XYZ file of N, CA and C in Angstrom:
261
model
N 84.509 108.521 118.965
C 83.861 108.238 120.236
C 84.951 108.007 121.270
N 84.926 108.782 122.324
C 85.933 108.689 123.370
C 85.431 107.809 124.506
N 86.224 106.812 124.855
C 85.905 105.902 125.951
C 87.004 106.050 126.991
N 86.642 106.553 128.156
C 87.609 106.757 129.230
C 87.648 105.526 130.126
N 88.804 104.948 130.252
C 88.983 103.826 131.174
C 89.179 104.436 132.555
N 88.177 104.235 133.393
C 88.128 104.933 134.674
C 87.556 104.002 135.729
N 88.175 103.977 136.886
C 87.734 103.072 137.957
C 86.288 103.308 138.380
N 85.757 104.492 138.089
C 84.365 104.797 138.456
C 83.386 104.528 137.318
N 83.884 103.910 136.246
C 83.038 103.635 135.094
C 82.198 102.384 135.265
N 81.490 102.042 134.209
C 80.646 100.854 134.223
C 81.519 99.613 134.024
N 81.066 98.497 134.529
C 81.758 97.229 134.323
C 80.953 96.386 133.346
N 81.639 95.552 132.602
C 80.988 94.689 131.620
C 81.645 93.319 131.641
N 80.850 92.305 131.348
C 81.417 90.987 131.085
C 82.094 91.042 129.709
N 82.874 90.036 129.392
C 83.514 89.987 128.075
C 82.467 89.958 126.957
N 81.405 89.204 127.151
C 80.338 89.138 126.136
C 79.651 90.484 125.963
N 79.381 91.163 127.061
C 78.741 92.473 126.983
C 79.677 93.484 126.324
N 80.972 93.415 126.636
C 81.946 94.309 126.024
C 81.995 94.088 124.511
N 81.933 92.833 124.072
C 81.907 92.530 122.638
C 80.675 93.153 121.988
N 79.522 93.028 122.630
C 78.302 93.636 122.097
C 78.417 95.154 122.057
N 78.993 95.738 123.116
C 79.209 97.178 123.181
C 80.077 97.642 122.009
N 81.171 96.929 121.743
C 82.057 97.299 120.638
C 81.370 97.169 119.297
N 80.632 96.091 119.132
C 79.941 95.884 117.865
C 78.905 96.989 117.629
N 78.142 97.347 118.654
C 77.166 98.426 118.535
C 77.855 99.762 118.264
N 78.954 100.025 118.958
C 79.676 101.287 118.780
C 80.244 101.394 117.372
N 80.767 100.291 116.841
C 81.325 100.309 115.488
C 80.260 100.603 114.448
N 79.024 100.220 114.717
C 77.940 100.473 113.773
C 77.513 101.934 113.770
N 77.836 102.663 114.843
C 77.397 104.056 114.972
C 78.519 105.080 114.897
N 79.743 104.655 114.924
C 80.871 105.598 114.911
C 81.990 105.035 114.056
N 82.700 105.910 113.415
C 83.825 105.450 112.595
C 85.022 105.069 113.446
N 85.301 105.857 114.452
C 86.488 105.628 115.261
C 86.137 105.545 116.736
N 86.803 104.662 117.450
C 86.723 104.572 118.904
C 88.105 104.882 119.456
N 88.164 105.688 120.490
C 89.437 105.994 121.144
C 89.302 105.666 122.619
N 90.170 104.791 123.098
C 90.210 104.444 124.512
C 91.307 105.267 125.160
N 91.000 105.876 126.296
C 91.969 106.695 127.021
C 92.221 106.055 128.375
N 93.500 105.816 128.659
C 93.915 105.290 129.956
C 94.782 106.355 130.600
N 94.471 106.710 131.826
C 95.242 107.731 132.527
C 96.591 107.220 132.989
N 97.419 108.142 133.373
C 98.733 107.810 133.903
C 98.658 107.560 135.398
N 99.749 107.801 136.076
C 99.849 107.526 137.511
C 98.842 108.326 138.338
N 98.418 109.475 137.837
C 97.461 110.312 138.572
C 96.049 110.211 138.001
N 95.809 109.250 137.139
C 94.476 109.056 136.581
C 94.181 110.023 135.450
N 92.910 110.206 135.173
C 92.461 111.083 134.093
C 92.008 112.423 134.653
N 92.228 113.453 133.876
C 91.709 114.768 134.244
C 90.187 114.740 134.173
N 89.547 115.496 135.025
C 88.086 115.561 135.025
C 87.556 116.011 133.662
N 88.280 116.877 132.976
C 87.848 117.341 131.652
C 87.805 116.189 130.649
N 88.724 115.230 130.779
C 88.709 114.055 129.896
C 87.527 113.169 130.246
N 87.303 112.959 131.534
C 86.146 112.149 131.949
C 84.841 112.771 131.447
N 84.744 114.091 131.549
C 83.522 114.776 131.120
C 83.313 114.687 129.614
N 84.405 114.697 128.859
C 84.317 114.657 127.400
C 83.975 113.262 126.874
N 84.288 112.240 127.641
C 84.074 110.859 127.197
C 82.590 110.530 127.064
N 82.263 109.800 126.023
C 80.890 109.326 125.850
C 80.604 108.155 126.780
N 81.639 107.403 127.115
C 81.496 106.246 127.997
C 82.670 106.213 128.956
N 82.388 105.853 130.200
C 83.437 105.571 131.177
C 83.389 104.080 131.450
N 84.520 103.426 131.283
C 84.601 101.977 131.382
C 85.585 101.589 132.479
N 85.126 100.802 133.440
C 86.012 100.271 134.481
C 86.589 98.950 133.974
N 87.900 98.841 133.952
C 88.542 97.608 133.493
C 88.577 96.539 134.566
N 88.491 96.952 135.819
C 88.546 96.019 136.945
C 87.958 96.721 138.166
N 87.555 95.970 139.174
C 86.999 96.603 140.377
C 88.075 97.240 141.264
N 89.329 97.137 140.884
C 90.418 97.735 141.647
C 91.218 98.655 140.728
N 92.041 99.480 141.278
C 92.878 100.381 140.499
C 94.055 99.598 139.927
N 94.325 99.798 138.636
C 95.438 99.128 137.966
C 96.501 100.149 137.576
N 97.775 99.770 137.628
C 98.807 100.632 137.059
C 98.517 100.792 135.562
N 98.806 101.967 135.008
C 98.422 102.206 133.615
C 99.077 101.220 132.650
N 100.267 100.723 132.959
C 100.890 99.729 132.091
C 100.072 98.435 132.059
N 99.576 98.017 133.199
C 98.768 96.806 133.284
C 97.380 97.040 132.675
N 96.840 98.240 132.843
C 95.539 98.567 132.253
C 95.590 98.432 130.732
N 96.687 98.845 130.115
C 96.830 98.696 128.656
C 96.787 97.225 128.254
N 97.448 96.382 129.025
C 97.456 94.957 128.742
C 96.063 94.352 128.900
N 95.366 94.718 129.968
C 94.003 94.219 130.206
C 93.085 94.662 129.068
N 93.178 95.924 128.661
C 92.345 96.422 127.567
C 92.668 95.690 126.264
N 93.936 95.500 125.966
C 94.315 94.792 124.736
C 93.754 93.373 124.728
N 93.854 92.682 125.855
C 93.314 91.326 125.952
C 91.803 91.326 125.744
N 91.109 92.272 126.327
C 89.652 92.311 126.192
C 89.226 92.690 124.772
N 89.992 93.544 124.108
C 89.699 93.857 122.701
C 89.880 92.614 121.836
N 90.948 91.864 122.080
C 91.168 90.609 121.352
C 90.028 89.633 121.631
N 89.684 89.482 122.900
C 88.623 88.556 123.299
C 87.296 88.959 122.667
N 87.003 90.257 122.650
C 85.761 90.745 122.041
C 85.728 90.399 120.554
N 86.869 90.545 119.882
C 86.930 90.190 118.463
C 86.626 88.728 118.225
N 87.141 87.860 119.080
C 86.862 86.433 118.910
C 85.389 86.135 119.172
N 84.805 86.811 120.137
C 83.375 86.615 120.428
C 82.538 87.076 119.248
N 82.848 88.250 118.710
C 82.096 88.807 117.574
C 82.180 87.870 116.372
N 83.346 87.274 116.149
C 83.526 86.344 115.008
C 82.960 84.961 115.281
N 82.468 84.730 116.500
C 81.904 83.423 116.841
C 82.936 82.358 117.145
N 84.163 82.787 117.413
C 85.221 81.843 117.754
C 85.188 81.549 119.251
N 85.659 80.382 119.664
C 85.735 80.117 121.111
C 86.797 81.014 121.743
N 86.527 81.500 122.937
C 87.500 82.371 123.581
C 87.923 81.883 124.958
N 87.299 80.849 125.461
C 87.746 80.265 126.728
C 88.670 79.094 126.395
N 89.729 78.979 127.146
C 90.652 77.867 126.914
C 90.686 76.991 128.136
């Protein structure tokens, strides 16, 4: 399942993202997140993606987008396991 990180994608709260991941894992073996470079994603990649996900309401440098995605994946895992995630 291809998930394109794209500024025009849908936005989710951390809790909703955790639910999205849990549902996706139940229906697909593999999830692949794609983050574009300095010029964004090619339209062909956006079209191929099953989901377009906005990481923030503003454009992020791709290096920072990777960090934001990694943090949200970690946070989603803690939510799914029922662990506290706010400090």
